[in-house]
Coordinates of C-alpha atoms and ligand atoms in Angstrom, one line a residue:
X1 CA -36.0 -51.5 -71.6
X2 CA -36.7 -49.1 -68.7
X3 CA -37.2 -45.4 -69.2
X4 CA -37.3 -42.7 -66.6
X5 CA -38.9 -39.4 -67.4
X6 CA -37.7 -37.1 -64.7
X7 CA -39.1 -34.0 -63.2
X8 CA -41.7 -33.1 -65.8
X9 CA -45.0 -31.4 -65.2
X10 CA -47.2 -34.4 -65.5
X11 CA -50.8 -33.5 -66.6
X12 CA -53.4 -36.2 -67.0
X13 CA -57.0 -34.8 -66.7
X14 CA -58.5 -38.3 -66.6
X15 CA -56.7 -39.1 -63.3
X16 CA -56.4 -35.6 -61.9
X17 CA -52.6 -35.8 -61.9
X18 CA -51.2 -32.3 -62.2
X19 CA -47.8 -31.5 -60.8
X20 CA -44.1 -32.4 -60.9
X21 CA -43.5 -36.1 -61.1
X22 CA -41.1 -38.8 -62.3
X23 CA -42.5 -41.5 -64.4
X24 CA -40.8 -44.9 -64.6
X25 CA -41.6 -47.3 -67.4
X26 CA -40.4 -50.9 -67.4
X27 CA -41.6 -54.3 -68.7
X28 CA -44.2 -52.7 -71.1
X29 CA -46.1 -50.7 -68.5
X30 CA -45.8 -47.7 -66.2
X31 CA -44.4 -49.0 -62.9
X32 CA -44.2 -45.8 -61.0
X33 CA -45.5 -42.2 -60.9
X34 CA -43.7 -40.6 -58.0
X35 CA -43.1 -37.0 -56.8
X36 CA -40.2 -35.5 -58.7
X37 CA -36.9 -37.0 -57.5
X38 CA -38.5 -40.0 -55.8
X39 CA -38.4 -42.6 -58.6
X40 CA -34.7 -43.3 -58.3
X41 CA -32.3 -42.6 -61.1
X42 CA -31.7 -46.0 -62.6
X43 CA -33.1 -46.7 -66.0
X44 CA -31.8 -47.7 -69.4
X45 CA -32.8 -44.3 -70.7
X46 CA -33.3 -41.2 -68.7
X47 CA -35.2 -38.1 -70.1
X48 CA -34.8 -34.9 -68.2
X49 CA -38.2 -33.3 -68.6
X50 CA -37.4 -30.3 -66.4
X51 CA -39.5 -27.3 -67.7
X52 CA -41.6 -29.6 -69.9
X53 CA -45.0 -31.2 -69.7
X54 CA -45.8 -34.9 -69.8
X55 CA -49.2 -35.9 -71.1
X56 CA -50.7 -39.3 -71.9
X57 CA -49.9 -40.3 -75.4
X58 CA -52.3 -38.5 -77.7
X59 CA -55.2 -40.5 -79.3
X60 CA -56.2 -39.7 -82.9
X61 CA -59.7 -40.7 -83.6
X62 CA -59.4 -40.0 -87.3
X63 CA -56.4 -40.7 -89.5
X64 CA -55.9 -42.2 -93.0
X65 CA -52.9 -44.5 -93.0
X66 CA -53.6 -45.6 -96.6
X67 CA -52.5 -49.2 -96.2
X68 CA -53.4 -51.5 -97.9
X69 CA -53.5 -50.1 -101.4
X70 CA -52.2 -46.5 -101.4
X71 CA -48.7 -47.0 -100.1
X72 CA -47.4 -44.2 -102.4
X73 CA -49.3 -41.8 -100.1
X74 CA -48.5 -43.4 -96.7
X75 CA -47.9 -46.7 -95.1
X76 CA -48.8 -48.0 -91.6
X77 CA -45.0 -47.7 -90.9
X78 CA -44.7 -44.0 -92.0
X79 CA -48.1 -43.0 -90.7
X80 CA -47.3 -44.3 -87.2
X81 CA -43.9 -42.7 -87.4
X82 CA -45.6 -39.4 -88.1
X83 CA -48.0 -40.0 -85.3
X84 CA -45.3 -40.5 -82.8
X85 CA -43.5 -37.4 -84.0
X86 CA -46.7 -35.5 -83.4
X87 CA -47.1 -37.0 -79.9
X88 CA -49.8 -39.6 -80.8
X89 CA -49.5 -43.1 -79.5
X90 CA -52.9 -44.4 -80.6
X91 CA -54.2 -43.9 -84.1
X92 CA -57.7 -44.9 -85.4
X93 CA -57.3 -45.8 -89.0
X94 CA -60.1 -45.0 -91.5
X95 CA -61.2 -47.8 -93.9
X96 CA -61.0 -46.0 -97.2
X97 CA -58.0 -48.1 -98.2
X98 CA -57.8 -50.5 -101.2
X99 CA -59.3 -53.0 -100.7
X100 CA -61.6 -51.2 -98.3
X101 CA -61.6 -52.4 -94.8
X102 CA -65.1 -53.9 -95.0
X103 CA -64.3 -57.4 -93.9
X104 CA -62.4 -59.1 -91.0
X105 CA -59.6 -60.2 -93.4
X106 CA -58.5 -56.6 -94.1
X107 CA -58.9 -55.7 -90.4
X108 CA -56.6 -58.6 -89.5
X109 CA -54.2 -57.6 -92.2
X110 CA -54.0 -54.0 -90.9
X111 CA -53.5 -55.2 -87.3
X112 CA -50.8 -57.6 -88.4
X113 CA -49.0 -54.9 -90.3
X114 CA -49.3 -52.5 -87.4
X115 CA -47.8 -55.1 -85.1
X116 CA -44.9 -55.9 -87.5
X117 CA -44.1 -52.4 -88.8
X118 CA -46.0 -49.8 -86.8
X119 CA -44.4 -47.9 -84.0
X120 CA -47.5 -47.1 -82.1
X121 CA -51.0 -48.7 -81.6
X122 CA -53.3 -48.8 -84.6
X123 CA -57.1 -49.3 -84.1
X124 CA -58.9 -50.0 -87.4
X125 CA -62.2 -48.4 -88.1
X126 CA -64.3 -50.6 -90.4
X127 CA -66.5 -49.5 -93.2
X128 CA -70.2 -49.3 -92.4
X129 CA -71.2 -50.6 -95.9
X130 CA -69.6 -53.0 -98.3
X131 CA -67.1 -51.3 -100.5
X132 CA -68.3 -48.0 -98.9
X133 CA -71.0 -48.1 -101.6
X134 CA -73.8 -47.3 -99.1
X135 CA -75.9 -50.2 -100.3
X136 CA -75.3 -53.2 -98.0
X137 CA -74.1 -53.3 -94.5
X138 CA -70.6 -54.7 -93.9
X139 CA -70.3 -57.6 -91.4
X140 CA -70.0 -55.2 -88.5
X141 CA -70.2 -57.8 -85.7
X142 CA -67.4 -59.9 -87.2
X143 CA -65.2 -56.9 -87.8
X144 CA -65.8 -55.7 -84.3
X145 CA -64.7 -59.1 -83.0
X146 CA -61.6 -58.9 -85.2
X147 CA -60.6 -55.5 -83.7
X148 CA -62.5 -52.7 -85.4
X149 CA -63.3 -50.1 -82.7
X150 CA -65.8 -48.1 -84.7
X151 CA -67.4 -48.0 -88.1
X152 CA -67.5 -45.2 -90.7
X153 CA -67.7 -44.8 -94.5
X154 CA -65.4 -41.8 -94.0
X155 CA -64.5 -40.0 -97.3
X156 CA -68.1 -40.7 -98.3
X157 CA -71.5 -40.3 -96.6
X158 CA -73.9 -43.2 -96.1
X159 CA -76.5 -41.8 -98.5
X160 CA -79.4 -44.0 -97.6
X161 CA -81.0 -43.1 -94.2
X162 CA -82.5 -46.6 -93.8
X163 CA -79.0 -48.2 -94.1
X164 CA -77.7 -45.7 -91.6
X165 CA -80.6 -46.4 -89.2
X166 CA -79.9 -50.2 -89.4
X167 CA -76.2 -49.6 -88.8
X168 CA -77.0 -47.5 -85.8
X169 CA -79.3 -50.3 -84.5
X170 CA -76.4 -52.8 -84.8
X171 CA -74.0 -50.2 -83.2
X172 CA -76.3 -50.1 -80.3
X173 CA -76.6 -53.9 -80.0
X174 CA -72.8 -54.3 -80.2
X175 CA -71.9 -51.2 -78.2
X176 CA -69.6 -49.5 -80.8
X177 CA -70.0 -46.0 -82.2
X178 CA -70.6 -45.0 -85.8
X179 CA -68.5 -42.1 -87.1
X180 CA -70.3 -40.1 -89.7
X181 CA -68.9 -38.2 -92.6
X182 CA -71.7 -35.7 -93.0
X183 CA -72.0 -34.6 -96.6
X184 CA -75.1 -34.4 -98.8
X185 CA -73.5 -35.4 -102.2
X186 CA -76.3 -33.9 -104.3
X187 CA -75.9 -30.5 -102.7
X188 CA -72.1 -30.8 -102.7
X189 CA -72.5 -31.5 -106.4
X190 CA -68.8 -32.1 -107.1
X191 CA -67.8 -28.8 -105.4
X192 CA -64.1 -28.3 -104.4
X193 CA -64.1 -25.3 -102.1
X194 CA -66.5 -23.5 -99.8
X195 CA -69.5 -21.9 -101.7
X196 CA -69.4 -18.2 -101.5
X197 CA -67.9 -15.1 -103.1
X198 CA -64.5 -16.8 -103.2
X199 CA -65.7 -19.9 -105.1
X200 CA -67.4 -17.4 -107.5
X201 CA -64.3 -15.2 -108.1
X202 CA -62.0 -18.2 -108.4
X203 CA -64.4 -19.9 -110.9
X204 CA -64.6 -23.0 -108.8
X205 CA -67.7 -25.0 -107.9
X206 CA -68.6 -24.4 -104.2
X207 CA -69.9 -26.7 -101.5
X208 CA -72.5 -24.9 -99.4
X209 CA -72.6 -25.3 -95.6
X210 CA -76.0 -26.9 -95.9
X211 CA -74.4 -29.9 -97.5
X212 CA -72.9 -30.7 -94.1
X213 CA -75.7 -29.3 -91.9
X214 CA -78.4 -31.4 -93.5
X215 CA -76.6 -34.6 -92.9
X216 CA -75.6 -33.7 -89.3
X217 CA -79.3 -33.1 -88.7
X218 CA -80.3 -36.4 -90.3
X219 CA -77.7 -38.4 -88.3
X220 CA -78.7 -36.8 -85.1
X221 CA -82.3 -37.7 -85.8
X222 CA -81.4 -41.2 -86.6
X223 CA -79.3 -41.6 -83.4
X224 CA -82.4 -40.3 -81.6
X225 CA -84.6 -42.8 -83.4
X226 CA -82.4 -45.8 -82.9
X227 CA -80.7 -45.0 -79.6
X228 CA -77.4 -45.8 -81.3
X229 CA -74.2 -43.8 -80.7
X230 CA -73.1 -41.4 -83.4
X231 CA -69.9 -39.5 -83.6
X232 CA -69.8 -36.7 -86.1
X233 CA -66.5 -36.4 -87.9
X234 CA -64.6 -33.3 -89.0
X235 CA -67.2 -30.6 -88.4
X236 CA -66.6 -27.4 -90.2
X237 CA -69.8 -25.2 -90.1
X238 CA -71.6 -22.9 -87.8
X239 CA -74.8 -24.9 -88.5
X240 CA -73.2 -28.3 -87.4
X241 CA -72.2 -26.7 -84.1
X242 CA -75.7 -25.4 -83.5
X243 CA -77.5 -28.7 -84.4
X244 CA -75.1 -30.8 -82.2
X245 CA -75.4 -28.3 -79.3
X246 CA -79.2 -28.6 -79.5
X247 CA -79.1 -32.4 -79.8
X248 CA -76.9 -32.7 -76.8
X249 CA -79.3 -30.5 -74.8
X250 CA -82.0 -33.0 -75.7
X251 CA -79.8 -35.9 -74.5
X252 CA -79.1 -37.5 -77.9
X253 CA -76.2 -39.9 -77.9
X254 CA -74.0 -37.8 -80.1
X255 CA -70.3 -36.7 -79.9
X256 CA -68.4 -34.5 -82.3
X257 CA -64.9 -33.8 -83.5
X258 CA -63.3 -31.0 -85.4
X259 CA -59.7 -30.7 -86.8
X260 CA -57.1 -28.0 -86.3
X261 CA -57.5 -26.6 -89.9
X262 CA -61.2 -25.8 -89.2
X263 CA -60.4 -23.6 -86.2
X264 CA -57.2 -22.1 -87.7
X265 CA -57.8 -21.3 -91.3
X266 CA -60.5 -19.9 -93.6
X267 CA -61.3 -20.5 -97.2
X268 CA -58.8 -17.7 -97.9
X269 CA -56.0 -20.3 -97.6
X270 CA -57.0 -21.8 -100.9
X271 CA -56.3 -18.4 -102.7
X272 CA -53.9 -18.9 -105.6
X273 CA -55.4 -22.3 -106.2
X274 CA -53.4 -23.7 -103.3
X275 CA -54.2 -27.4 -103.4
X276 CA -52.6 -27.9 -100.0
X277 CA -55.7 -26.1 -98.6
X278 CA -58.1 -28.3 -100.5
X279 CA -59.9 -30.6 -98.0
X280 CA -63.3 -32.1 -97.5
X281 CA -65.3 -30.6 -95.9
X282 CA -63.7 -27.4 -97.2
X283 CA -62.2 -24.6 -95.2
X284 CA -65.1 -22.2 -94.4
X285 CA -65.5 -18.6 -93.4
X286 CA -64.5 -16.5 -90.4
X287 CA -68.1 -16.9 -89.0
X288 CA -67.7 -20.7 -89.1
X289 CA -64.2 -20.6 -87.5
X290 CA -65.6 -18.5 -84.7
X291 CA -68.5 -20.9 -84.2
X292 CA -66.2 -23.9 -84.1
X293 CA -64.1 -22.2 -81.5
X294 CA -67.2 -21.5 -79.5
X295 CA -68.3 -25.1 -79.9
X296 CA -64.9 -26.2 -78.5
X297 CA -65.2 -23.8 -75.6
X298 CA -68.7 -24.8 -74.5
X299 CA -68.2 -28.5 -74.9
X300 CA -70.4 -29.1 -78.0
X301 CA -67.3 -30.4 -79.7
X302 CA -65.7 -33.2 -77.7
X303 CA -62.6 -34.1 -79.6
X304 CA -59.8 -32.7 -81.7
X305 CA -58.8 -35.2 -84.4
X306 CA -56.3 -34.8 -87.2
X307 CA -58.1 -36.2 -90.3
X308 CA -54.6 -36.9 -91.3
X309 CA -55.0 -37.4 -95.1
X310 CA -51.7 -37.7 -96.8
X311 CA -51.5 -37.5 -100.6
X312 CA -48.6 -37.9 -103.0
X313 CA -47.0 -34.7 -104.2
X314 CA -47.8 -35.4 -107.8
X315 CA -51.5 -35.8 -107.0
X316 CA -51.6 -32.5 -105.1
X317 CA -49.7 -30.8 -108.0
X318 CA -52.7 -31.3 -110.3
X319 CA -55.1 -28.4 -111.0
X320 CA -57.4 -27.5 -108.1
X321 CA -60.4 -29.3 -109.5
X322 CA -58.6 -32.6 -109.9
X323 CA -56.3 -32.6 -106.8
X324 CA -57.5 -34.9 -104.0
X325 CA -58.8 -33.3 -100.8
X326 CA -56.8 -33.8 -97.6
X327 CA -54.2 -32.4 -95.2
X328 CA -51.3 -34.3 -93.7
X329 CA -52.1 -33.4 -90.0
X330 CA -50.4 -35.6 -87.5
X331 CA -47.2 -33.6 -87.2
X332 CA -48.8 -30.2 -86.7
X333 CA -52.0 -31.0 -84.8
X334 CA -50.8 -30.5 -81.3
X335 CA -49.1 -27.1 -81.8
X336 CA -52.1 -25.8 -83.7
X337 CA -54.4 -26.9 -81.0
X338 CA -52.3 -25.5 -78.3
X339 CA -53.0 -22.1 -79.7
X340 CA -56.6 -22.5 -78.4
X341 CA -55.1 -22.4 -74.9
X342 CA -53.0 -19.4 -75.6
X343 CA -56.0 -17.7 -77.1
X344 CA -58.1 -18.3 -73.9
X345 CA -60.6 -20.6 -75.7
X346 CA -60.0 -23.6 -73.4
X347 CA -57.6 -24.7 -70.6
X348 CA -54.6 -26.9 -71.1
X349 CA -56.3 -29.5 -69.0
X350 CA -59.3 -29.6 -71.4
X351 CA -57.1 -29.6 -74.5
X352 CA -55.3 -32.6 -73.2
X353 CA -58.6 -34.4 -72.4
X354 CA -59.9 -33.6 -75.9
X355 CA -56.8 -35.2 -77.5
X356 CA -56.5 -38.2 -75.0
X357 CA -59.1 -39.6 -72.7
X358 CA -62.1 -38.3 -74.5
X359 CA -61.4 -39.8 -77.9
X360 CA -60.1 -43.0 -76.2
X361 CA -63.4 -43.2 -74.3
X362 CA -65.5 -42.8 -77.5
X363 CA -64.0 -45.9 -79.0
X364 CA -63.4 -47.7 -75.7
X365 CA -59.7 -48.4 -76.1
X366 CA -58.7 -47.9 -72.5
X367 CA -55.9 -45.5 -73.5
X368 CA -55.3 -41.8 -72.9
X369 CA -54.4 -41.9 -69.3
X370 CA -51.3 -42.2 -67.1
X371 CA -51.5 -44.7 -64.3
X372 CA -49.3 -47.1 -62.5
X373 CA -49.7 -50.5 -64.2
X374 CA -51.1 -48.8 -67.3
X375 CA -50.0 -48.5 -70.9
X376 CA -46.5 -46.9 -71.3
X377 CA -47.7 -44.3 -73.7
X378 CA -46.9 -40.6 -73.1
X379 CA -45.6 -37.5 -74.8
X380 CA -43.1 -35.0 -73.5
X381 CA -43.8 -31.5 -74.7
X382 CA -42.0 -28.2 -74.6
X383 CA -44.9 -25.8 -74.6
X384 CA -42.6 -22.9 -75.3
X385 CA -40.5 -24.2 -78.1
X386 CA -41.1 -22.5 -81.4
X387 CA -40.6 -24.2 -84.7
X388 CA -41.2 -23.6 -88.4
X389 CA -43.4 -26.2 -90.2
X390 CA -41.1 -27.9 -92.8
X391 CA -43.1 -30.5 -94.6
X392 CA -39.9 -31.9 -96.2
X393 CA -38.9 -33.0 -92.7
X394 CA -42.2 -34.7 -91.9
X395 CA -42.0 -38.4 -91.1
X396 CA -45.2 -38.8 -93.0
X397 CA -45.0 -39.4 -96.8
X398 CA -47.7 -36.8 -97.1
X399 CA -46.1 -33.3 -97.4
X400 CA -49.5 -31.8 -98.2
X401 CA -50.0 -29.1 -95.5
X402 CA -51.3 -25.5 -95.8
X403 CA -49.2 -24.7 -92.7
X404 CA -45.8 -25.0 -94.5
X405 CA -43.7 -22.1 -93.3
X406 CA -45.9 -21.3 -90.3
X407 CA -44.1 -20.6 -87.1
X408 CA -45.8 -22.7 -84.4
X409 CA -45.3 -23.0 -80.6
X410 CA -45.4 -26.1 -78.5
X411 CA -43.6 -29.2 -79.7
X412 CA -43.4 -32.8 -78.7
X413 CA -39.7 -33.5 -78.0
X414 CA -40.0 -37.1 -77.1
X415 CA -42.7 -39.8 -77.2
X416 CA -42.9 -43.1 -75.3
X417 CA -45.1 -45.4 -77.4
X418 CA -45.7 -49.0 -76.1
X419 CA -42.7 -48.6 -73.8
X420 CA -40.3 -47.5 -76.7
X421 CA -38.7 -44.1 -76.5
X422 CA -38.6 -41.9 -79.5
X423 CA -36.6 -38.7 -79.1
X424 CA -35.5 -36.0 -81.5
X425 CA -33.2 -33.7 -79.6
Ligands
DOR1 O1 -60.1 -34.2 -97.1 C1 -60.4 -35.4 -96.9 N1 -59.6 -36.3 -97.3 N2 -61.7 -35.6 -96.4 C2 -62.1 -36.9 -96.4 O2 -63.2 -37.1 -95.9 C3 -61.3 -38.0 -96.9 C4 -59.9 -37.7 -96.9 C5 -59.0 -38.6 -97.7 O3 -59.2 -39.9 -97.5 O4 -58.1 -38.2 -98.4

């Protein structure tokens, strides 16, 4: 099926395309990117993108698709549908499924499911250790051959530094990155919210910033020791930004991501025991939010990822202590991130890079750019369209968002994923 996207403002920071173009897709690839009006007018579907932007399909380095095992929360089908709604066409899927993706059989299962039922590309991230127990390395080489693009015990830290060191040595030999969930479990001590006055007044156990900072420090040191490549997941603290900034200055092989909730919300969002705002790491203070924004501005933070963590309504309806942490993020990430451009933190060009070519480059998936002959993955966005976040209308099974009722600006109106057109208006 051929698709013509006409007269949009095409912006692809990775290939320096920035202007009004037509994009023609046919036969599973982009066959033409021509000045507006010059790509003809014959196609099975024509999308008039006048007044809109066309970006490479967004790439999410960090999502939980929950399949196998937790299909009451999400499936590969619903998770990729949510992705496409949010403008994402490539999704890296974390391994904390059931069974855990710690062997090539599960990786293969996920890829087969994605091919059969997914509506965009899924790139499995394998577990670093068997059953994510932190005791014994998973067969990283075999899983990498099967299709894992990175390894992480996300949801849990790799507690033992020697295991992490060995994993980084493998990572170096095989050329893939490790993605680290930085949390010192003894310091976190079962906490459920940021440690501070609010945790005290709410009578909840707090998680101090140091629980994250210490592990960021450790992993940066281990990357330095081993020469392996480390990507720090979902950073939330001022200390993490500072440690990563200094490590980058020393030339350490480290990259970092944060998520929209860490530069948009503070711990205040959990007031009233709002479990939709329970997430790990927890929402922090205004000082942390400012530091995260500064880290995005000066390039310390490379990537904006969603940490899409859908949970079932009944699970989130439990008392704050017992509710699982996580935010369903795929369908709000772009608009929340676009606010960084309006606030003057970064340029639109940089934002698009942080959500396309940069994450794609970290996991080496050759996506996140628009070029003739390349993958037919793109998103058409109306940067001016305002909308109210209505979780009930999410394609994701996970309705758990602290942004319900927020009026946001900047909405994907259509996505082309793998040469298929998805359109809502
Ligand atoms: O809030 C979170 N939810 N943080 C994690 O690290 C894991 C995730 C999940 O799997 O629900």
